[in-house]
XYZ file of C-alpha atoms in Angstrom:
660
model
C -18.349 -53.452 -93.574
C -18.803 -54.372 -97.211
C -16.007 -54.449 -99.740
C -17.590 -51.540 -101.543
C -17.119 -49.268 -98.580
C -14.111 -47.076 -98.973
C -13.286 -48.425 -102.425
C -14.872 -45.965 -104.789
C -11.751 -45.785 -106.898
C -11.131 -49.502 -107.022
C -12.482 -50.032 -110.535
C -9.696 -48.196 -112.368
C -6.041 -48.544 -111.363
C -4.181 -45.263 -111.045
C -0.943 -44.644 -112.885
C 0.704 -43.240 -109.746
C -0.143 -44.325 -106.205
C 0.265 -40.852 -104.718
C -3.373 -40.011 -105.339
C -4.698 -43.475 -104.751
C -7.603 -44.161 -102.404
C -6.799 -44.221 -98.710
C -9.525 -45.324 -96.336
C -10.190 -45.384 -92.623
C -12.626 -47.681 -90.937
C -14.780 -46.567 -88.062
C -14.295 -42.796 -88.085
C -17.972 -42.544 -87.277
C -18.654 -46.090 -86.216
C -21.846 -46.579 -84.196
C -21.848 -47.472 -80.547
C -21.759 -51.223 -80.042
C -24.815 -52.994 -78.755
C -24.554 -55.115 -75.657
C -24.529 -58.359 -77.619
C -21.311 -57.282 -79.369
C -19.327 -57.265 -76.156
C -18.228 -60.364 -74.243
C -20.358 -60.907 -71.160
C -19.083 -61.444 -67.661
C -17.274 -64.787 -67.523
C -19.495 -66.282 -64.817
C -22.835 -66.703 -66.545
C -25.235 -68.308 -64.059
C -27.624 -69.791 -66.603
C -27.328 -71.212 -70.070
C -28.589 -68.872 -72.777
C -29.527 -70.368 -76.117
C -28.124 -68.850 -79.299
C -31.675 -68.235 -80.488
C -32.472 -66.139 -77.447
C -29.242 -64.200 -77.669
C -29.767 -63.350 -81.322
C -33.502 -62.601 -81.051
C -33.005 -58.850 -81.179
C -30.262 -58.877 -83.792
C -30.969 -57.220 -87.128
C -31.910 -59.796 -89.739
C -28.901 -60.727 -91.831
C -29.040 -61.410 -95.554
C -29.111 -65.087 -96.368
C -26.462 -66.554 -98.648
C -27.217 -66.620 -102.355
C -27.176 -70.407 -102.413
C -30.091 -72.407 -101.019
C -30.677 -76.051 -100.355
C -33.720 -76.250 -102.641
C -31.877 -77.266 -105.784
C -30.124 -80.607 -105.815
C -26.736 -79.222 -106.822
C -26.796 -75.723 -105.323
C -24.010 -76.523 -102.876
C -21.959 -78.099 -105.663
C -22.455 -75.063 -107.887
C -21.270 -72.811 -105.095
C -18.246 -75.042 -104.527
C -17.388 -74.913 -108.232
C -17.037 -71.131 -108.057
C -13.451 -71.825 -107.085
C -10.885 -70.781 -104.495
C -10.725 -67.126 -105.603
C -14.356 -66.185 -105.067
C -13.376 -63.424 -102.638
C -10.824 -61.811 -104.953
C -11.234 -58.071 -105.505
C -12.835 -56.735 -108.676
C -15.917 -58.984 -108.702
C -18.411 -56.843 -106.811
C -20.706 -56.411 -109.835
C -20.450 -60.004 -111.076
C -23.526 -62.232 -110.985
C -21.942 -65.263 -109.344
C -25.073 -67.329 -109.941
C -24.568 -67.060 -113.691
C -20.870 -67.791 -113.307
C -21.616 -70.942 -111.316
C -24.070 -72.090 -113.998
C -21.424 -71.663 -116.689
C -18.840 -73.592 -114.669
C -21.375 -76.288 -113.812
C -22.477 -76.831 -117.407
C -18.950 -76.614 -118.808
C -17.526 -79.246 -116.463
C -20.569 -81.518 -116.217
C -19.814 -85.075 -117.262
C -16.075 -84.780 -116.713
C -14.131 -86.909 -114.255
C -13.399 -83.708 -112.351
C -17.129 -82.989 -112.072
C -17.895 -86.526 -110.925
C -15.193 -86.272 -108.278
C -16.472 -82.892 -107.075
C -19.967 -84.342 -106.945
C -18.761 -87.154 -104.686
C -16.882 -84.701 -102.463
C -19.946 -82.483 -102.220
C -22.093 -85.461 -101.278
C -19.589 -86.531 -98.618
C -19.471 -83.006 -97.217
C -23.269 -82.895 -97.126
C -23.291 -86.138 -95.151
C -20.681 -84.736 -92.772
C -22.755 -81.594 -92.277
C -25.848 -83.671 -91.584
C -23.911 -85.437 -88.830
C -22.809 -82.069 -87.426
C -26.415 -80.873 -87.404
C -27.571 -84.093 -85.760
C -24.941 -83.667 -83.073
C -26.007 -80.047 -82.661
C -29.598 -81.149 -82.060
C -28.416 -83.573 -79.393
C -26.345 -80.873 -77.711
C -29.356 -78.570 -77.577
C -31.052 -81.094 -75.312
C -28.374 -81.016 -72.617
C -27.088 -78.375 -70.233
C -24.039 -76.624 -71.728
C -23.658 -74.043 -68.984
C -20.148 -75.233 -68.163
C -19.145 -75.126 -71.842
C -20.393 -71.579 -72.172
C -18.592 -70.590 -68.976
C -15.346 -72.044 -70.338
C -15.885 -70.155 -73.579
C -16.427 -66.920 -71.681
C -13.322 -67.548 -69.602
C -11.346 -68.071 -72.796
C -12.707 -64.835 -74.255
C -11.613 -62.960 -71.143
C -8.210 -64.615 -71.337
C -7.843 -63.630 -74.984
C -8.782 -60.045 -74.215
C -5.906 -59.853 -71.750
C -3.527 -60.846 -74.545
C -4.818 -58.235 -77.022
C -1.867 -56.223 -78.338
C -2.710 -53.018 -80.199
C 0.724 -51.416 -79.968
C 2.002 -52.716 -83.303
C 1.563 -51.389 -86.843
C 1.214 -54.478 -89.016
C 0.903 -54.088 -92.772
C -0.113 -56.626 -95.379
C 1.011 -55.562 -98.834
C -0.390 -57.245 -101.936
C 0.631 -56.573 -105.542
C -2.340 -55.830 -107.794
C -2.904 -58.646 -110.323
C 0.837 -59.216 -110.142
C 1.537 -61.500 -113.096
C -0.820 -59.472 -115.283
C 0.782 -56.194 -114.193
C 4.233 -57.502 -115.105
C 3.006 -58.624 -118.528
C 1.483 -55.181 -119.139
C 4.906 -53.593 -118.747
C 6.081 -55.485 -121.837
C 2.745 -55.299 -123.652
C 1.007 -51.990 -122.838
C -1.778 -52.790 -125.300
C -3.106 -55.333 -122.770
C -3.966 -52.657 -120.202
C -7.359 -51.863 -121.691
C -8.543 -55.351 -122.640
C -9.534 -58.388 -120.565
C -6.604 -60.761 -120.342
C -5.238 -63.456 -118.077
C -1.960 -65.194 -117.405
C -1.961 -68.965 -117.761
C -3.458 -71.373 -120.217
C -4.890 -74.500 -118.597
C -5.678 -72.765 -115.305
C -5.591 -68.983 -114.959
C -3.063 -67.790 -112.393
C -4.010 -64.113 -112.623
C -6.685 -62.021 -114.336
C -6.578 -58.281 -114.823
C -9.469 -56.228 -113.490
C -11.155 -55.944 -116.891
C -11.401 -59.743 -117.028
C -12.685 -59.963 -113.452
C -15.742 -57.928 -114.420
C -16.812 -60.897 -116.551
C -16.390 -63.317 -113.646
C -12.940 -64.561 -114.659
C -10.559 -65.099 -111.769
C -7.400 -66.876 -110.751
C -7.846 -70.583 -110.185
C -10.390 -70.887 -113.002
C -10.026 -73.348 -115.847
C -9.098 -71.511 -119.028
C -11.860 -73.005 -121.161
C -14.453 -71.910 -118.582
C -13.054 -68.367 -118.566
C -13.362 -68.262 -122.353
C -17.054 -69.082 -122.050
C -17.517 -66.182 -119.639
C -15.407 -63.800 -121.709
C -14.906 -64.973 -125.328
C -12.601 -62.032 -126.049
C -10.285 -62.986 -123.177
C -6.609 -62.983 -124.134
C -4.477 -65.614 -122.398
C -0.713 -65.207 -122.265
C 1.748 -67.886 -121.105
C 3.505 -67.609 -117.757
C 7.079 -66.391 -117.455
C 8.217 -67.182 -113.925
C 11.715 -65.799 -114.405
C 10.263 -62.417 -115.279
C 7.880 -62.454 -112.303
C 10.577 -63.454 -109.838
C 12.850 -60.664 -111.072
C 10.062 -58.127 -110.578
C 9.233 -59.551 -107.142
C 12.849 -59.023 -106.120
C 12.559 -55.346 -107.074
C 9.545 -55.029 -104.784
C 11.358 -56.788 -101.945
C 14.278 -54.379 -102.202
C 11.879 -51.547 -101.380
C 10.154 -53.421 -98.552
C 13.482 -54.186 -96.887
C 14.077 -50.444 -96.453
C 10.937 -50.229 -94.311
C 11.241 -53.520 -92.423
C 14.387 -55.629 -92.903
C 12.582 -58.549 -91.264
C 9.503 -58.459 -93.494
C 7.809 -61.779 -94.194
C 7.150 -62.891 -97.771
C 3.824 -64.705 -97.816
C 4.233 -65.434 -101.542
C 5.962 -63.869 -104.522
C 3.425 -61.020 -104.624
C 2.471 -60.386 -100.993
C 4.265 -59.647 -97.743
C 3.749 -58.741 -94.092
C 5.677 -55.894 -92.474
C 5.890 -54.419 -88.993
C 6.213 -50.651 -89.441
C 6.025 -49.750 -85.746
C 9.701 -48.894 -85.474
C 9.846 -47.168 -88.857
C 6.931 -44.873 -87.995
C 8.491 -43.955 -84.658
C 11.925 -43.245 -86.114
C 10.593 -41.142 -88.993
C 7.768 -39.455 -87.049
C 5.187 -40.630 -89.552
C 1.674 -41.946 -89.193
C 1.053 -45.495 -90.430
C -0.935 -44.145 -93.368
C 1.850 -41.783 -94.384
C 4.487 -44.500 -94.162
C 2.453 -46.993 -96.186
C 1.527 -44.414 -98.813
C 5.194 -43.524 -99.193
C 6.174 -47.193 -99.378
C 3.627 -47.868 -102.118
C 4.920 -44.874 -104.061
C 8.472 -46.180 -103.719
C 7.401 -49.596 -105.004
C 5.780 -47.989 -108.031
C 8.831 -45.858 -108.741
C 11.135 -48.868 -108.497
C 9.073 -51.664 -110.066
C 6.446 -49.730 -112.062
C 3.596 -51.812 -110.621
C 0.924 -50.823 -108.113
C 0.337 -52.441 -104.742
C -2.476 -52.351 -102.206
C -2.087 -52.487 -98.447
C -3.985 -53.182 -95.268
C -2.929 -51.549 -91.987
C -4.079 -52.961 -88.662
C -3.040 -54.148 -85.220
C -2.245 -57.718 -86.283
C -1.551 -59.857 -89.325
C -5.035 -61.360 -89.566
C -6.723 -57.969 -89.732
C -4.096 -56.498 -92.059
C -4.657 -59.351 -94.520
C -8.404 -58.692 -94.547
C -7.904 -54.945 -94.932
C -5.537 -55.214 -97.903
C -8.443 -56.478 -100.008
C -10.722 -53.577 -99.049
C -9.389 -50.884 -101.356
C -7.988 -52.771 -104.321
C -6.513 -52.013 -106.719
C -3.859 -49.429 -105.871
C -5.226 -48.384 -102.510
C -4.780 -48.812 -98.783
C -7.135 -49.331 -95.870
C -6.519 -48.545 -92.210
C -8.391 -50.259 -89.386
C -7.814 -48.163 -86.244
C -6.245 -49.989 -83.315
C -9.263 -49.630 -81.088
C -10.963 -52.632 -79.525
C -14.513 -51.443 -80.055
C -13.861 -50.566 -83.700
C -12.173 -53.908 -84.349
C -15.007 -55.961 -82.837
C -17.564 -53.981 -84.839
C -15.511 -54.483 -88.004
C -15.444 -58.254 -87.468
C -19.125 -58.454 -86.512
C -20.394 -58.102 -90.084
C -17.433 -59.706 -91.836
C -18.338 -62.926 -93.722
C -16.358 -65.850 -92.359
C -14.941 -66.623 -95.820
C -13.079 -63.302 -95.749
C -10.849 -64.610 -92.948
C -7.618 -66.216 -94.053
C -7.821 -69.766 -92.745
C -11.507 -70.394 -93.453
C -11.790 -72.211 -96.752
C -14.835 -73.324 -98.672
C -15.344 -76.526 -96.694
C -15.140 -74.930 -93.242
C -17.250 -72.006 -94.457
C -20.037 -74.354 -95.493
C -19.886 -76.246 -92.190
C -20.145 -72.991 -90.253
C -22.918 -71.725 -92.501
C -24.916 -74.874 -91.804
C -25.098 -74.144 -88.074
C -25.888 -70.467 -88.634
C -22.431 -68.896 -88.461
C -22.315 -66.671 -91.537
C -20.351 -63.743 -90.155
C -17.669 -63.499 -87.505
C -20.213 -61.799 -85.274
C -22.334 -64.958 -85.325
C -19.530 -66.926 -83.685
C -20.273 -65.544 -80.239
C -23.853 -66.816 -80.124
C -22.652 -70.364 -80.840
C -19.622 -70.318 -78.540
C -20.901 -73.108 -76.270
C -21.235 -75.539 -79.186
C -18.110 -74.881 -81.239
C -15.587 -77.005 -79.343
C -17.884 -80.037 -79.295
C -18.803 -79.683 -82.969
C -15.431 -78.787 -84.498
C -12.765 -79.441 -81.876
C -10.744 -77.339 -79.467
C -8.364 -75.805 -82.005
C -11.222 -74.719 -84.244
C -12.961 -73.231 -81.220
C -9.867 -71.214 -80.298
C -9.370 -70.037 -83.869
C -12.997 -68.944 -84.229
C -13.021 -67.053 -80.942
C -9.920 -65.171 -82.069
C -11.723 -64.355 -85.319
C -14.716 -63.043 -83.399
C -12.500 -60.755 -81.316
C -10.293 -59.720 -84.240
C -7.134 -61.096 -82.647
C -4.089 -62.415 -84.466
C -0.341 -62.682 -84.428
C 1.790 -59.555 -84.216
C 5.119 -61.255 -84.822
C 6.431 -60.702 -88.353
C 9.600 -62.497 -89.336
C 11.150 -63.877 -92.531
C 9.608 -67.075 -93.806
C 12.893 -68.924 -93.475
C 12.874 -68.195 -89.734
C 9.426 -69.707 -89.244
C 9.150 -73.277 -88.099
C 8.230 -75.646 -90.905
C 6.575 -78.995 -90.447
C 7.208 -80.528 -93.848
C 8.656 -79.969 -97.297
C 7.017 -81.471 -100.335
C 6.327 -81.199 -104.023
C 3.819 -82.696 -106.399
C 3.140 -82.571 -110.101
C 0.079 -83.070 -112.269
C 0.111 -84.621 -115.700
C -2.122 -86.243 -118.233
C -3.371 -89.723 -117.478
C -0.367 -92.016 -117.163
C -0.451 -95.784 -116.678
C 2.768 -97.180 -118.097
C 4.780 -98.649 -115.217
C 8.175 -97.503 -116.465
C 6.800 -94.033 -117.147
C 5.452 -93.865 -113.588
C 8.840 -94.837 -112.202
C 10.453 -92.135 -114.329
C 7.893 -89.668 -113.010
C 8.748 -90.675 -109.440
C 12.431 -90.087 -110.179
C 11.563 -86.621 -111.521
C 9.519 -85.780 -108.404
C 12.380 -86.987 -106.185
C 14.782 -84.674 -107.998
C 12.348 -81.772 -107.592
C 12.049 -82.467 -103.870
C 15.824 -82.640 -103.510
C 15.994 -79.139 -104.985
C 13.388 -77.859 -102.526
C 15.150 -79.483 -99.588
C 18.470 -78.028 -100.664
C 16.949 -74.571 -101.010
C 15.167 -74.707 -97.630
C 18.057 -76.573 -95.982
C 16.056 -79.431 -94.512
C 15.985 -83.201 -94.513
C 13.213 -85.465 -93.300
C 12.830 -88.570 -91.161
C 9.478 -89.603 -92.644
C 8.829 -89.918 -96.374
C 5.302 -89.767 -97.807
C 4.064 -90.489 -101.315
C 0.794 -89.142 -102.673
C -0.934 -90.253 -105.854
C -4.196 -89.247 -107.465
C -5.880 -91.711 -109.801
C -7.479 -90.814 -113.108
C -10.751 -91.055 -111.169
C -9.431 -88.334 -108.798
C -9.242 -90.782 -105.891
C -6.299 -89.930 -103.628
C -3.994 -92.475 -101.974
C -1.098 -91.785 -99.607
C 1.557 -93.989 -98.084
C 4.473 -93.240 -95.796
C 7.639 -94.902 -94.610
C 10.460 -94.159 -92.190
C 13.899 -94.501 -93.801
C 16.788 -95.572 -91.542
C 18.166 -92.024 -91.694
C 16.927 -88.532 -92.503
C 16.817 -88.105 -96.288
C 17.250 -85.142 -98.632
C 18.987 -86.595 -101.710
C 17.090 -87.616 -104.840
C 18.640 -91.087 -104.890
C 17.523 -91.790 -101.326
C 14.100 -90.231 -101.857
C 13.577 -92.404 -104.925
C 14.989 -95.554 -103.304
C 12.642 -95.431 -100.300
C 9.556 -94.189 -102.160
C 9.749 -96.688 -105.037
C 8.623 -99.680 -102.901
C 5.545 -97.688 -101.868
C 4.723 -96.966 -105.510
C 5.316 -100.592 -106.483
C 2.972 -101.738 -103.732
C 0.284 -99.325 -104.924
C 0.699 -100.696 -108.440
C -0.042 -104.176 -107.112
C -2.930 -103.086 -104.897
C -4.732 -101.039 -107.557
C -5.499 -102.888 -110.798
C -4.911 -100.953 -114.002
C -3.326 -98.063 -112.099
C -3.539 -94.767 -113.999
C -2.364 -91.556 -112.365
C -2.906 -87.833 -112.818
C -0.798 -86.612 -109.910
C 2.237 -87.774 -107.995
C 3.917 -86.125 -105.041
C 6.540 -86.685 -102.373
C 6.789 -85.023 -98.968
C 9.121 -85.353 -96.004
C 7.947 -84.713 -92.449
C 9.691 -84.705 -89.073
C 12.134 -82.406 -90.781
C 15.589 -81.491 -89.511
C 17.306 -78.242 -90.376
C 20.725 -78.689 -91.936
C 21.587 -75.073 -91.172
C 20.425 -73.931 -87.753
C 22.495 -74.882 -84.686
C 19.624 -74.534 -82.224
C 18.008 -77.864 -83.042
C 17.202 -80.465 -80.444
C 18.080 -84.150 -80.664
C 14.951 -84.991 -82.646
C 15.451 -82.191 -85.148
C 12.661 -79.931 -83.915
C 13.297 -76.228 -83.683
C 12.430 -74.683 -80.357
C 9.111 -72.870 -80.526
C 9.280 -69.134 -80.126
C 6.863 -67.265 -77.973
C 4.680 -64.480 -79.323
C 3.394 -61.466 -77.523
C -0.026 -62.457 -78.724
C 0.198 -66.178 -78.250
C -0.073 -66.459 -74.497
C -3.533 -67.857 -74.663
C -2.933 -71.297 -73.297
C -0.136 -73.434 -71.979
C 1.196 -76.698 -73.266
C 0.559 -79.344 -70.647
C 3.662 -81.307 -71.511
C 6.331 -78.682 -72.098
C 5.247 -75.620 -70.154
C 5.859 -73.337 -73.157
C 3.351 -71.100 -74.869
C 1.462 -72.712 -77.726
C 1.590 -71.156 -81.171
C -1.477 -69.431 -82.523
C -3.857 -71.949 -84.089
C -4.468 -69.444 -86.909
C -1.206 -70.556 -88.531
C -2.411 -74.145 -88.742
C -5.737 -73.064 -90.212
C -4.012 -70.788 -92.720
C -1.776 -73.670 -93.788
C -4.778 -75.979 -94.106
C -6.693 -73.410 -96.149
C -3.658 -72.902 -98.380
C -3.386 -76.647 -98.911
C -7.079 -76.717 -99.793
C -6.470 -74.012 -102.411
C -3.455 -75.879 -103.774
C -5.470 -79.081 -104.083
C -8.235 -77.193 -105.850
C -5.751 -75.663 -108.277
C -4.335 -79.112 -109.020
C -7.789 -80.514 -109.670
C -8.675 -77.562 -111.890
C -5.480 -78.155 -113.836
C -6.563 -81.730 -114.397
C -10.023 -80.555 -115.465
C -8.353 -78.318 -118.020
C -6.206 -81.198 -119.244
C -9.221 -83.475 -119.411
C -11.248 -80.869 -121.290
C -8.363 -80.211 -123.649
C -8.058 -83.923 -124.369
C -11.802 -84.190 -125.028
C -11.741 -81.155 -127.295
C -8.832 -82.625 -129.202
C -10.850 -85.783 -129.722
C -13.978 -83.859 -130.701
C -12.264 -81.281 -132.859
C -9.712 -83.628 -134.397
C -10.617 -83.621 -138.090
C -11.435 -86.870 -139.786
C -8.188 -88.336 -141.120
C -7.484 -86.702 -144.457
C -5.549 -88.095 -147.401
C -3.174 -85.510 -148.724
C -2.666 -85.443 -152.456
C 1.029 -86.076 -153.221
C 0.792 -83.787 -156.244
C -1.027 -80.635 -155.082
C -0.716 -81.272 -151.289
C -4.392 -80.466 -150.744
C -6.153 -82.664 -148.170
C -8.949 -84.841 -149.487
C -11.690 -86.929 -147.860
C -10.567 -90.497 -147.048
C -12.542 -92.085 -149.852
C -10.829 -94.241 -152.489
C -13.100 -93.288 -155.369
C -13.005 -89.541 -154.764
C -9.278 -89.600 -154.010
C -8.537 -91.422 -157.283
C -10.723 -88.971 -159.157
C -8.843 -86.048 -157.578
C -5.468 -87.507 -158.553
C -6.769 -88.028 -162.082
C -7.639 -84.362 -162.113
C -4.229 -83.328 -160.743
C -2.527 -85.357 -163.463
C -4.473 -83.661 -166.214
C -2.459 -81.728 -168.765
C -3.835 -78.336 -167.821
C -3.129 -78.828 -164.106
C 0.460 -79.858 -164.727
C 1.013 -76.797 -166.852
C -0.351 -74.494 -164.163
C 1.731 -76.148 -161.471
C 4.887 -75.857 -163.544
C 4.253 -72.200 -164.260
C 3.320 -71.189 -160.729
C 5.625 -73.267 -158.574
C 8.602 -74.259 -160.724
C 9.368 -77.202 -158.420
C 12.951 -77.829 -157.407
C 14.652 -81.119 -158.274
C 14.153 -82.306 -154.707
C 10.393 -81.796 -154.879
C 10.153 -83.430 -158.281
C 10.776 -86.766 -156.616
C 7.277 -86.529 -155.175
C 5.535 -85.515 -158.419
C 5.418 -87.600 -161.629
C 8.433 -87.263 -163.912
C 7.955 -85.008 -166.960
C 6.861 -86.976 -169.994
C 6.803 -86.054 -173.640
C 4.006 -88.270 -174.845
C 0.604 -88.110 -173.298
C -2.480 -90.162 -173.677
C -6.031 -89.078 -173.102
C -6.650 -86.706 -170.165
C -2.926 -86.132 -169.816
C -2.108 -89.564 -168.411
C 1.365 -90.982 -169.111
C 1.268 -93.195 -172.135
C 1.054 -96.938 -171.469
C -0.295 -96.235 -167.960
C -3.856 -96.632 -166.827
C -5.564 -94.549 -164.161
C -3.721 -94.528 -160.848
C -4.566 -97.578 -158.801
C -5.768 -97.618 -155.194
C -2.488 -99.206 -154.115
C -0.481 -96.478 -155.864
C -2.566 -93.785 -154.230
C -1.964 -95.257 -150.791
C 1.742 -95.561 -151.475
C 1.825 -91.897 -152.407
C -0.014 -91.040 -149.209
C 2.429 -93.027 -147.122
C 5.346 -91.353 -148.859
C 3.903 -87.930 -148.149
C 3.184 -88.573 -144.474
C 6.593 -90.134 -143.932
C 8.159 -86.951 -145.281
C 6.004 -84.869 -142.961
C 6.969 -86.920 -139.904
C 10.633 -86.132 -140.395
C 10.099 -82.433 -139.858
């Protein structure tokens, strides 16, 4: 189902959510064809994907093609927020051209070009391996895939009401509360890289994760306001107070989105899921004065997808019916699934997997091409399965805690050590807040050429203090300084892994929290421990989030690089400021002397005295009043001002300015 379906009101946010759009999926959904349903597990013969998809309706091809040399790069440059709501009418081809031309020639562009080339080479290897696999009998692989599908179907849980709630253009909405005049104009929050765009700006192709100077090319009238995190966090807390009344154990996915399980609430209050969510959205608006959108489904994966269907200020319900869910996923582009980023999307697209429905036809190849975990994740996507456990983020098992910072090109050794100390202090704050310490310490740097290097070490004890973090990471930085001549950095980060909770009592000897079982996670068994494995979707979601974070960091550096280049291009030629009238003059001795001669003329002095009446302090800069004048108003017994005198006056003026 396309994003346009059920979102007729999505172009204009409503003032009150009571009358906001509410959509169902599948009220009159067609009967599924045979190829949409998993076959019997024991398939006697191998069926090729081509044969299985022969009778399928022809699907639209992606907008990008391989004909142009940089088509894949242009698509990649569209950014991490390509699937954000509010861009249905945007010509993404034109947007990609603007981004391509604006960033071409930059270090960021060169780095993206290298990454795109490397990905193309990787895809060529995948395709070569695919051609080899087509020559052998994969009957056993297909049988295992079918067995896994049957196993997954047995674990399908449709008894829960899972809701994903997402604030509409959150930062922008908060800014509009203080500046109502911004509601009807395109504006964004953030300067170097946009963190949020309102829906007026999105119509021009602007989106979060876009470099500010690129957005200005798409929408010259765009207004950019600086971020105010304290204000956003205060507003987010107001929203959370409402959510806690519906599910005390709701999970914050970020400051502006959350997962809730409303099963118990609906039962206790005798409400349908749609009624409960509509009421919750109204309560959020009444409390925080911002609108939110919601997706309602049987699991978290589906709810996340659905919350983007009826934005802004709407909700979308996917009925908890197997046939409806499979049909819904059949036409869903893979990129719409949380956990499939731009890289994985392109790899899947290369082998012909453009929608989740295409996954089934390629089931015999997926494990050999992408690995077992990717195979499991993709089969769950095809079936529309996901986790049904919703719990606070602090109760979820973490694997690492880290922080990193971007900055303008930095090469001074002492400055880099100071930066490392700053990062260590930031990480100490994060570890204190999350109540963890780590046994392994990793350092990450990104060169001015965008090349990434990482190193890790194992301190003699688990660390969480800035002094210890700095002490054990400094040798790694020093070694990198020696290994890389003329080291210049744009990013530095520290991360601890093998983390140990400093709060929870239920930690084993090695500091690992015991894994909890999920009603939906009984798909396979750990060979070593005999406990149920966690859903692989969480690992893919984390990887996709890291991909987005890396992209945001690189876009920030592009913005910094562009800003530095613009400063160099737009920096005016050094001007010599007249110490008498303070007007800047071209840096030419002859013309500057002529100007000072003019300023010292009798008529000019008279006008200055009349109009400005300089104070005694300012008179120290100008010539002292004289009673006798020679020709052209020059002080008697003095010739025209010399070049040396003019330069001395300039130096005096600039030294005064530097003290301010």
